[in-house]
Each structure stands twice: as C-alpha cells, then as structure tokens.
PDB file of C-alpha atoms in Angstrom:
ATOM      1  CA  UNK A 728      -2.565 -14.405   1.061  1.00 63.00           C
ATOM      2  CA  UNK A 729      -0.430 -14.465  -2.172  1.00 70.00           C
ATOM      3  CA  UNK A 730       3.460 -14.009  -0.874  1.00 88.00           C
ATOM      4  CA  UNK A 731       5.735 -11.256  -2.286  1.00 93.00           C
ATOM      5  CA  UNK A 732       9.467 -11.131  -1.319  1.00 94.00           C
ATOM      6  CA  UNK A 733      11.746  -7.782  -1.313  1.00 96.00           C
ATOM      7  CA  UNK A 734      15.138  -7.567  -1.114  1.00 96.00           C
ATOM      8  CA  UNK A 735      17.138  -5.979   0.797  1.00 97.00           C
ATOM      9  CA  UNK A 736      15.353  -5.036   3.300  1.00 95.00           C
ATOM     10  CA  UNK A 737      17.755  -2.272   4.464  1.00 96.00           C
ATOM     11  CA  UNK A 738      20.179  -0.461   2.433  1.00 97.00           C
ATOM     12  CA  UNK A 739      22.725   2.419   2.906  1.00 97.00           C
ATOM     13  CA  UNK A 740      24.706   3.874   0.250  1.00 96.00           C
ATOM     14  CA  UNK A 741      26.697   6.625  -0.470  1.00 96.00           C
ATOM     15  CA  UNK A 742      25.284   9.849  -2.346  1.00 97.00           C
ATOM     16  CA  UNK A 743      25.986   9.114  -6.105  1.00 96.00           C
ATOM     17  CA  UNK A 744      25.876   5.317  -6.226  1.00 96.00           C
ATOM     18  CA  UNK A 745      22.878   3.113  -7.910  1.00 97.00           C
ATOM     19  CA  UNK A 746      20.627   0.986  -5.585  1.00 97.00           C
ATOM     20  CA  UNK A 747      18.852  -2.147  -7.234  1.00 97.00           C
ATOM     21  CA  UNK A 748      15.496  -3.533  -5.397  1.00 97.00           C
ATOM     22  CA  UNK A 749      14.267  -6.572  -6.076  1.00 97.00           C
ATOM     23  CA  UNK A 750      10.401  -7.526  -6.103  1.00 95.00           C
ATOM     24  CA  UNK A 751       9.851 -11.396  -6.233  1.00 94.00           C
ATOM     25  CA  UNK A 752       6.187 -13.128  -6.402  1.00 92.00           C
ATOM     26  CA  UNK A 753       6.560 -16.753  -4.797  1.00 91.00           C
ATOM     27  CA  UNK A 754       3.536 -18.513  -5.219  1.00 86.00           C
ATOM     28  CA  UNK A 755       1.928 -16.875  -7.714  1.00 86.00           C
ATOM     29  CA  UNK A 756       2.819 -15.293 -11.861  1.00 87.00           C
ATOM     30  CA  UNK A 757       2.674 -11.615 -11.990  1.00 85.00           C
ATOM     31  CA  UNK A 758       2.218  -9.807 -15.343  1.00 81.00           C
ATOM     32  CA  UNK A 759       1.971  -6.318 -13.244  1.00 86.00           C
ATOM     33  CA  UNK A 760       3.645  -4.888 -10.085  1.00 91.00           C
ATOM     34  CA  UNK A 761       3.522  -1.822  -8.541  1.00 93.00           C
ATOM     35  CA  UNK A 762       5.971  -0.232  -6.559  1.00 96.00           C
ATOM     36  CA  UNK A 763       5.817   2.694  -4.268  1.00 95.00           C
ATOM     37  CA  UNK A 764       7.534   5.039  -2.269  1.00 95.00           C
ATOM     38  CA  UNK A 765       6.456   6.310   1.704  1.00 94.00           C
ATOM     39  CA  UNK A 766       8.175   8.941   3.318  1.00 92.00           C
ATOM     40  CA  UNK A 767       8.007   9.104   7.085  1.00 87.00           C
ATOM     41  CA  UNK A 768       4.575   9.369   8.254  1.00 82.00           C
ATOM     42  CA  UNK A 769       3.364  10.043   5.026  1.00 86.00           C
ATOM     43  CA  UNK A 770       1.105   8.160   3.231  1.00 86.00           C
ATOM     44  CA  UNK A 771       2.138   5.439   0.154  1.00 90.00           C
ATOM     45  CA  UNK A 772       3.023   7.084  -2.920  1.00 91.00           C
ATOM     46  CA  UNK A 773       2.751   5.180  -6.316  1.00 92.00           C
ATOM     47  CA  UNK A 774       6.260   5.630  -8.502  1.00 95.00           C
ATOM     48  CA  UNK A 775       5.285   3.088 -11.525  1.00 94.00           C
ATOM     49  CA  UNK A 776       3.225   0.015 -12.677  1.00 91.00           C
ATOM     50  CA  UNK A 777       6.012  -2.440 -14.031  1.00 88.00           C
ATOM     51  CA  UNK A 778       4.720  -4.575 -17.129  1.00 84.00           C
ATOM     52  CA  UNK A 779       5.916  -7.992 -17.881  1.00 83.00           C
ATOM     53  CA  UNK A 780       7.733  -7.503 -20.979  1.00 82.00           C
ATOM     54  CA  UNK A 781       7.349  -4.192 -21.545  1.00 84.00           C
ATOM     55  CA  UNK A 782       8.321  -0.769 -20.424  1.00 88.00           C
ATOM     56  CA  UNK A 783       6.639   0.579 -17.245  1.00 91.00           C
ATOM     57  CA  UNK A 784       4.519   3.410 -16.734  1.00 92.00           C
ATOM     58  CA  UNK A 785       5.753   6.148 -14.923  1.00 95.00           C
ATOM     59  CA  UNK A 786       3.488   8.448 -12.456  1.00 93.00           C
ATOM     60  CA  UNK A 787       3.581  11.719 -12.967  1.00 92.00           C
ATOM     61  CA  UNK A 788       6.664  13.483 -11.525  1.00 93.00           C
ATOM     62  CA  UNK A 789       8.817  10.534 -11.133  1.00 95.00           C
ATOM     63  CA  UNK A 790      11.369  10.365 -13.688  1.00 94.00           C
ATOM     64  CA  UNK A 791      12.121   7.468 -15.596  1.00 92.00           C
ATOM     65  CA  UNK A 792      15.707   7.860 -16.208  1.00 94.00           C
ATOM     66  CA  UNK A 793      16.240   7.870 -12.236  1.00 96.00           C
ATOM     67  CA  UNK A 794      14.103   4.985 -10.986  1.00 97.00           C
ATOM     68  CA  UNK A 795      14.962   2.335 -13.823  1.00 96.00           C
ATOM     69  CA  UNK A 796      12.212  -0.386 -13.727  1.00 94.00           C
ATOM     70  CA  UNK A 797      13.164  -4.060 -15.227  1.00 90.00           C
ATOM     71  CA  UNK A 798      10.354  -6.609 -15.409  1.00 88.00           C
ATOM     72  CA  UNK A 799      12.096  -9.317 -16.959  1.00 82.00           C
ATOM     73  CA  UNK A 800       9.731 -12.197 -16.075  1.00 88.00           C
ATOM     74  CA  UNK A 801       6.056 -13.174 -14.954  1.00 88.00           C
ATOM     75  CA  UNK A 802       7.262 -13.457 -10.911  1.00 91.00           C
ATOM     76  CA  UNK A 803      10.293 -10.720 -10.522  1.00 93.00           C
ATOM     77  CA  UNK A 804      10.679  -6.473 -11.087  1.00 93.00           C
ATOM     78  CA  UNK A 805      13.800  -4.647  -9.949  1.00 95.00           C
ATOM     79  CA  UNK A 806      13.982  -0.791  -9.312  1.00 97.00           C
ATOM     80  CA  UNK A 807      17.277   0.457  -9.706  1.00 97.00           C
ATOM     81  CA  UNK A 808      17.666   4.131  -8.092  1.00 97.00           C
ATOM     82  CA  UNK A 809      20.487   5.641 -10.135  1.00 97.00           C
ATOM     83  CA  UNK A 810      22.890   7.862  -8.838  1.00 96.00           C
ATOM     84  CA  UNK A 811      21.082   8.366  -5.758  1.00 96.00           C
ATOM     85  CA  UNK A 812      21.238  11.169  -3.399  1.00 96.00           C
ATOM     86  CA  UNK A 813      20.319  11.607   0.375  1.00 96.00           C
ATOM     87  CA  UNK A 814      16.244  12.372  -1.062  1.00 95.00           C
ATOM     88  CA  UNK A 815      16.266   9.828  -2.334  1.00 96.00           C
ATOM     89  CA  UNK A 816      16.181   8.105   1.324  1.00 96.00           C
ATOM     90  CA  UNK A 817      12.745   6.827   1.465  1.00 96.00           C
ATOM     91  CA  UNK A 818      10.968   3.420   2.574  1.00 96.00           C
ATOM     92  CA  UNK A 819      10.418   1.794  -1.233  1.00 97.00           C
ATOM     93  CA  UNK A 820       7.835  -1.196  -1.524  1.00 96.00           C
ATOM     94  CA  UNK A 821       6.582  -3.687  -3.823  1.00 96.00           C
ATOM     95  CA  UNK A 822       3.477  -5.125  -4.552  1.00 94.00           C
ATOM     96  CA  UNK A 823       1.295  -7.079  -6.919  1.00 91.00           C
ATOM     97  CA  UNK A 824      -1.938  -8.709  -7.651  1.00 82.00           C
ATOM     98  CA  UNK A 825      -2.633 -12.752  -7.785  1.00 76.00           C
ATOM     99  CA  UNK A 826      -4.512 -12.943 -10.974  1.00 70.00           C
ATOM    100  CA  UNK A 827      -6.705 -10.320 -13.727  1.00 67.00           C
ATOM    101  CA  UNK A 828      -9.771 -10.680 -11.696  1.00 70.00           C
ATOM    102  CA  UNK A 829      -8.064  -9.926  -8.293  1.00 74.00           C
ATOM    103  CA  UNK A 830      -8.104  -6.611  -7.014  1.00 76.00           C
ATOM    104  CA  UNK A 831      -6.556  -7.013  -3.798  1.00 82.00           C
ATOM    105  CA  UNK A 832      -3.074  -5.650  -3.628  1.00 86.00           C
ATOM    106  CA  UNK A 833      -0.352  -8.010  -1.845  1.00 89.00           C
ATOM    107  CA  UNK A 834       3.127  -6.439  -0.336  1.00 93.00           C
ATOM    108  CA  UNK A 835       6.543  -6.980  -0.548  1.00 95.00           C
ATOM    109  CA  UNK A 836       8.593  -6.375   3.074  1.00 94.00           C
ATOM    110  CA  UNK A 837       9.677  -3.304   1.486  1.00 96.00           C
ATOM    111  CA  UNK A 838      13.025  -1.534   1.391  1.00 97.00           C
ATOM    112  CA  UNK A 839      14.073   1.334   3.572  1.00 96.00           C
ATOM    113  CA  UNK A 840      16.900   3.131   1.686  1.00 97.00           C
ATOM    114  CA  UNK A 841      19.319   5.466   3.173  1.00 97.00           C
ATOM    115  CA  UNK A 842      21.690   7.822   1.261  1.00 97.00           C
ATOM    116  CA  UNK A 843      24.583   9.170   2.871  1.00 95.00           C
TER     117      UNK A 843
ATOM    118  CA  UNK B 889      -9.515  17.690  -2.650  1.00 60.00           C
ATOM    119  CA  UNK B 890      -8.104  14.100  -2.270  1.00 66.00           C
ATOM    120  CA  UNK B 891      -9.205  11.475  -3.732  1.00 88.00           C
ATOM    121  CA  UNK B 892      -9.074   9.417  -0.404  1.00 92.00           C
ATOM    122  CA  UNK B 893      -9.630  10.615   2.935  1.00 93.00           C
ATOM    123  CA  UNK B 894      -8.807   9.391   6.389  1.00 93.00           C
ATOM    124  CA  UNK B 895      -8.293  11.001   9.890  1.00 85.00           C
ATOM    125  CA  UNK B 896      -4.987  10.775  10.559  1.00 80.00           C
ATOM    126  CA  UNK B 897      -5.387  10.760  14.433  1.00 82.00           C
ATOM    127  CA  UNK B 898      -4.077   9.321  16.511  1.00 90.00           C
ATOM    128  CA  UNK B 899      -7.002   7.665  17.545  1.00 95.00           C
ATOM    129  CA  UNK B 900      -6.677   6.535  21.251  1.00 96.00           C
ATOM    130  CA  UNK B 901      -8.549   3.750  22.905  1.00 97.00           C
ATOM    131  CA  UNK B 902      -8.773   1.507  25.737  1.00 97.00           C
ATOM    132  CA  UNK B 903      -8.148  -1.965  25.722  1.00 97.00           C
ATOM    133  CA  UNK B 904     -11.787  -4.231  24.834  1.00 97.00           C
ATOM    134  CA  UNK B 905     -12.823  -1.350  23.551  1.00 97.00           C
ATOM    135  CA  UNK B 906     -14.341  -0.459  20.008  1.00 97.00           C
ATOM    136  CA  UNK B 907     -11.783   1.295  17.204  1.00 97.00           C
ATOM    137  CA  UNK B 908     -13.594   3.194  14.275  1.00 96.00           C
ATOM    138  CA  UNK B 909     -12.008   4.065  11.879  1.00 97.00           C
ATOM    139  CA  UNK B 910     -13.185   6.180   8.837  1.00 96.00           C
ATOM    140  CA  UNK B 911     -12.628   7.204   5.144  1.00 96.00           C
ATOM    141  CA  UNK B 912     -14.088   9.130   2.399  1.00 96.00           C
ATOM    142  CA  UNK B 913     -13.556   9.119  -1.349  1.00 94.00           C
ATOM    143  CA  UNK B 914     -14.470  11.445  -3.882  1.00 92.00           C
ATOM    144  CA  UNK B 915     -14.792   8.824  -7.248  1.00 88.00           C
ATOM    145  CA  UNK B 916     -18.507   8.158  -7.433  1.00 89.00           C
ATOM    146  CA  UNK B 917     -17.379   5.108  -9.404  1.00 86.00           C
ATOM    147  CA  UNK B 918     -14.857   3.609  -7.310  1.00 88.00           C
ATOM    148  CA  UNK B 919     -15.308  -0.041  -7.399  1.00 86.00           C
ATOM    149  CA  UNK B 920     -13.177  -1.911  -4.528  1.00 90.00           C
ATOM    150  CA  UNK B 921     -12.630  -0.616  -1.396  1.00 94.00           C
ATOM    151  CA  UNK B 922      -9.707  -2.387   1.169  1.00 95.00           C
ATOM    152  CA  UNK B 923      -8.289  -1.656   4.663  1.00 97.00           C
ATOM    153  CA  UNK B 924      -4.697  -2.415   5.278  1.00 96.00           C
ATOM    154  CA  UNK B 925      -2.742  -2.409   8.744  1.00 97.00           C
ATOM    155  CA  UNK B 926       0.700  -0.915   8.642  1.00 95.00           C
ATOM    156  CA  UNK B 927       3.096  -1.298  11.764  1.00 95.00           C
ATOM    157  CA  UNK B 928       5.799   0.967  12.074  1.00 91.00           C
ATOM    158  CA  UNK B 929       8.921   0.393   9.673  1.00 89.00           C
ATOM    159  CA  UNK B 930       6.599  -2.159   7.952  1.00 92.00           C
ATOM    160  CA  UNK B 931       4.595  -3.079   4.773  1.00 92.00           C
ATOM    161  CA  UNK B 932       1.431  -2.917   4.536  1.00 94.00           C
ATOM    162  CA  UNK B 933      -0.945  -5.888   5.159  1.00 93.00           C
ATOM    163  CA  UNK B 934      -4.309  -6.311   3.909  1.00 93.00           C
ATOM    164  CA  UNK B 935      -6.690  -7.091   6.352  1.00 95.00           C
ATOM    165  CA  UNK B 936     -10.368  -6.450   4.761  1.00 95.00           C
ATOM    166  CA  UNK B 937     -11.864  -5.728   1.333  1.00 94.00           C
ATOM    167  CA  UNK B 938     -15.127  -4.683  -0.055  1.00 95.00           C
ATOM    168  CA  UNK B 939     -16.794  -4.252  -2.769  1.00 91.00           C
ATOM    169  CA  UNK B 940     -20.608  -4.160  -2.008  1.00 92.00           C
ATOM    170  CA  UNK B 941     -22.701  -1.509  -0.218  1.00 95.00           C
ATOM    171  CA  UNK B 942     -23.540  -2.628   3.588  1.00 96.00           C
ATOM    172  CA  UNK B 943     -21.680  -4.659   6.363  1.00 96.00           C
ATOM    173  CA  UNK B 944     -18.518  -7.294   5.736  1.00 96.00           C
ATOM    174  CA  UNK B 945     -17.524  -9.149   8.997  1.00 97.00           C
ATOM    175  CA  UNK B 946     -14.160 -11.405   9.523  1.00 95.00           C
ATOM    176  CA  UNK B 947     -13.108 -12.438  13.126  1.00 96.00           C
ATOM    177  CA  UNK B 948     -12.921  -9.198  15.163  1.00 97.00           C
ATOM    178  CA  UNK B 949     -12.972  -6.743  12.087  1.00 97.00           C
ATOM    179  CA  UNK B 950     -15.911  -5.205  10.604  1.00 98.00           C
ATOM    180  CA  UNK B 951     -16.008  -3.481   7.364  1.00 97.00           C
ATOM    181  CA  UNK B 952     -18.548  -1.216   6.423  1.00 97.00           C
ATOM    182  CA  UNK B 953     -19.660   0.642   2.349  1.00 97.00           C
ATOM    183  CA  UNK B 954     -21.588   3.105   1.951  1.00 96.00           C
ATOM    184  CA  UNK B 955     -21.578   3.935  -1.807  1.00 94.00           C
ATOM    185  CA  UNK B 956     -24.356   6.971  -1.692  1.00 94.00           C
ATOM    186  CA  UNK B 957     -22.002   8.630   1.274  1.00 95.00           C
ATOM    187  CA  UNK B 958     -18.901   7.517  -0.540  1.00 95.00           C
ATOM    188  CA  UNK B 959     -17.835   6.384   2.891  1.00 95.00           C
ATOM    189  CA  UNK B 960     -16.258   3.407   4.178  1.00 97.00           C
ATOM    190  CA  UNK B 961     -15.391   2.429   7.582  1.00 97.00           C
ATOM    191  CA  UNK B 962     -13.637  -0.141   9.684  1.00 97.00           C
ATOM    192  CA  UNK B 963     -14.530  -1.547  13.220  1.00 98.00           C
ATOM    193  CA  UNK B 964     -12.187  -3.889  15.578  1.00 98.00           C
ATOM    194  CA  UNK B 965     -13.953  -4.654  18.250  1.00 98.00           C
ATOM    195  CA  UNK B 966     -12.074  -5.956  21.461  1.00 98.00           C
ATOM    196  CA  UNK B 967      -9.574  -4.083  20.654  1.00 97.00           C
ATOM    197  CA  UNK B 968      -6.079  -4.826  21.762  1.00 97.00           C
ATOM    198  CA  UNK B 969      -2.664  -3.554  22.048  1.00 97.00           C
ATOM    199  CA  UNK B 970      -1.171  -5.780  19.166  1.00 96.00           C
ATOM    200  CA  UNK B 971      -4.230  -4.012  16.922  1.00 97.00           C
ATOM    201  CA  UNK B 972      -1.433  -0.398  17.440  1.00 97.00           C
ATOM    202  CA  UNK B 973      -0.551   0.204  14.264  1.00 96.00           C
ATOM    203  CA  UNK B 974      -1.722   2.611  11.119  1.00 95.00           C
ATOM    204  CA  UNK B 975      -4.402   1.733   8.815  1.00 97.00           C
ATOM    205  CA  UNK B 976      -4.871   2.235   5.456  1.00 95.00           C
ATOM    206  CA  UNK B 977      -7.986   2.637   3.125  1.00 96.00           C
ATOM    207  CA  UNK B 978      -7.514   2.210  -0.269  1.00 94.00           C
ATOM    208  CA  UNK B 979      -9.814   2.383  -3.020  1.00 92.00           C
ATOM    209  CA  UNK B 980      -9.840   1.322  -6.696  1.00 87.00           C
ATOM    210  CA  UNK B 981     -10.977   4.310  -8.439  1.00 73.00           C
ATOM    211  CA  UNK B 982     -13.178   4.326 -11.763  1.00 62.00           C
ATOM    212  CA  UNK B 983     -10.976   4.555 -15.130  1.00 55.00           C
ATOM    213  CA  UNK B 984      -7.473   3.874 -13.158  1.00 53.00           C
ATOM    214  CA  UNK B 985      -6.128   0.764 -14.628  1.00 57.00           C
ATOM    215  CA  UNK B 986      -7.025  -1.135 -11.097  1.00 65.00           C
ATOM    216  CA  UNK B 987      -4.526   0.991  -9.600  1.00 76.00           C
ATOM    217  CA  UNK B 988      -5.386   1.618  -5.799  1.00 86.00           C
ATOM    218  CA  UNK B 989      -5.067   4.729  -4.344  1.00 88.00           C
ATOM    219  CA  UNK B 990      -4.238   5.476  -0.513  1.00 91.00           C
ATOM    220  CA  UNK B 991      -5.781   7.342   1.806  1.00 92.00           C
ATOM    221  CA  UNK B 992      -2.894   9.208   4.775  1.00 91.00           C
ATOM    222  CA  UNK B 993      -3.542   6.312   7.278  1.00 93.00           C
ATOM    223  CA  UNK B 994      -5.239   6.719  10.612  1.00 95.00           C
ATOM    224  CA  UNK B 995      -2.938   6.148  13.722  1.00 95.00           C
ATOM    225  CA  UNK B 996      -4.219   3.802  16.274  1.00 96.00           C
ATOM    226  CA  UNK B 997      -3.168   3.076  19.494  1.00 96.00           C
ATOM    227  CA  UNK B 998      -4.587   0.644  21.951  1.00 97.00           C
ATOM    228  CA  UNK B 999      -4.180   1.221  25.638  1.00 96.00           C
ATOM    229  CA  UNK B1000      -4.116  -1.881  27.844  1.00 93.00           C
TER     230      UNK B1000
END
C-alpha cells in the first residue's frame, strides 16, 4: 500500500499553545488529504479535506480559525491546533488517496495530542 | 439514523474459529465499500475493499456486498489472537466528494 508519514507521533503541550501536525505522502503525489480526529473508543471523525493549493474544506462544526490547514505541496498538509486547550486532547490522523481513480483511503501513524 | 452501522461488540471468539463481522449503510448509492483493522493507540489499516455485489476473498479474509440489503460483511477465518483489534467499515457514499464515512468499529477479540 501507498505510505503516509505523521509526525509527531505523540505530543503534550500546555493549555494555550499551538500544535503543528505534519501529514507527508512518500511514494506517491497527493492533491487531497484528509485528516481526522478519534476520541477514545469512538469512532473516526472527519475535521477537513486539505486541497493542494487551495483552502480546505471544513466539516461542519469544526472551526477553521482553530484547526489551521496548510497544503503547500502535492505530498505534505500540516494541521496546526491553535491555542489549544485540554479538548482539544484527541488522537488526530492523516490520510490520503494514491491517484483520482483510487478510492481506497491510506493512513498516516497518526498523532495522539495531549493538552495539559 | 447513521449513515454507517456496525456492532460495536466486543465480539468474542476462540482461536481457529470464524469472526463475522457486520455493517449496514443507509446510501442506496454508495459506491465503495472497505474494511479497515485498527489496533489500539493505532491508525487504521486497510485490509479489504469492495465494490461489487457478492463474495471478495484475500488470504484468510473474506469480504462480502450485498447492495439490495445495503449490507456488507467481513469473515477471518482461522482466526487468531494477532487478528484482536477493532475493525472498521467504511463506505463511499453517493454525492460525497469520495469522502469515506466510518462506521463505530466492531471490537474483536481472539481467545487462544
């Protein structure tokens, strides 16, 4: 399968700082990525579709100014979680798609943040 | 309603065994339909897709559409411990940009 790096992994930060995530396809160009949020035990819950050169598309209830999405070229997206507080603490993941015709969704390692 | 419905379990069952595991969707239109295992504190992988009505078989996983019933399945057959994990139907819904939407996940657990 196509290969999608995430980093960090792990994160902890204090209550009012900014968090960025980044979302790297390896072997493959990406014009769209997705990224999500899961909560514990819950199930994956999409936060925007990040366009390659353009501004992403937010899901409803997520708000834009908080969860700044950057898709600066065809293989990386960062999600920067401004001034984050302790909900914000949430497993956040990556993914994207090999190609137009490919429906099949590949993940990043995802990114379990933690706000003090 | 949800779009995408699973049992969330757990689902318990012996080692060799046969795990089912089930989901529903409500889009009459959806298009793709894929299974993805999720171990604890990880991303998700993808292990099957489908996109045609009847039976898709790779190694010791069996996926199964049903388009008319809106209902697709997944079997493992010999099932073992390493299989423990959560599992997670998705399905490409009509009119969504080829956005996939999740089901909860069904917990598995494999007793040796």
């Amino acid at each position: 399968g196509a290969v999608v790096s995430q980093h960090p992994s792990r994160v902890i930060c204090k209550s009012g700082t900014s968090v960025k995530i980044e979302c790297r396809s390896l072997d493959f160009q990406a014009t769209t990525m997705f990224w999500y949020r899961q909560f514990p035990k819950q199930s994956l819950m999409l936060m925007a579709t990040s366009n390659e050169g353009s501004k992403a598309t937010y899901e409803q209830g997520v708000e834009k100014d908080k969860f700044l999405i950057n898709h600066a070229s065809l293989t990386l997206s960062t999600l920067t979680v401004t001034s984050a507080h302790p909900e914000d603490s949430s497993f956040y993941i990556c993914s994207a798609r090999r190609g137009q015709g490919d429906e099949k969704l590949f993940f990043g390692s995802g990114t379990q943040l933690s706000v003090l | 309603q949800k779009e995408v419905e699973q049992n969330s379990g757990p689902l318990s069952v012996p080692e060799g065994a046969i795990a089912s595991l089930n989901c529903t969707y409500s889009d009459r239109g959806s298009q793709s339909f894929f299974w993805y295992r999720q171990y604890s504190g990880k991303s998700p992988e993808l292990i099957m897709f489908i996109y045609s009505n009847g039976d898709k078989e790779d190694g010791r996983f069996t996926a199964q559409l049903n388009k008319a019933s809106q209902y697709v399945s997944l079997l493992i057959r010999d099932s073992q411990p390493s299989d423990s994990a959560t599992y997670l139907c998705a399905v490409s819904l009509s009119g969504s940009a080829r956005q996939l939407t999740f089901g909860s996940g069904t917990q598995l657990t494999v007793l040796p």
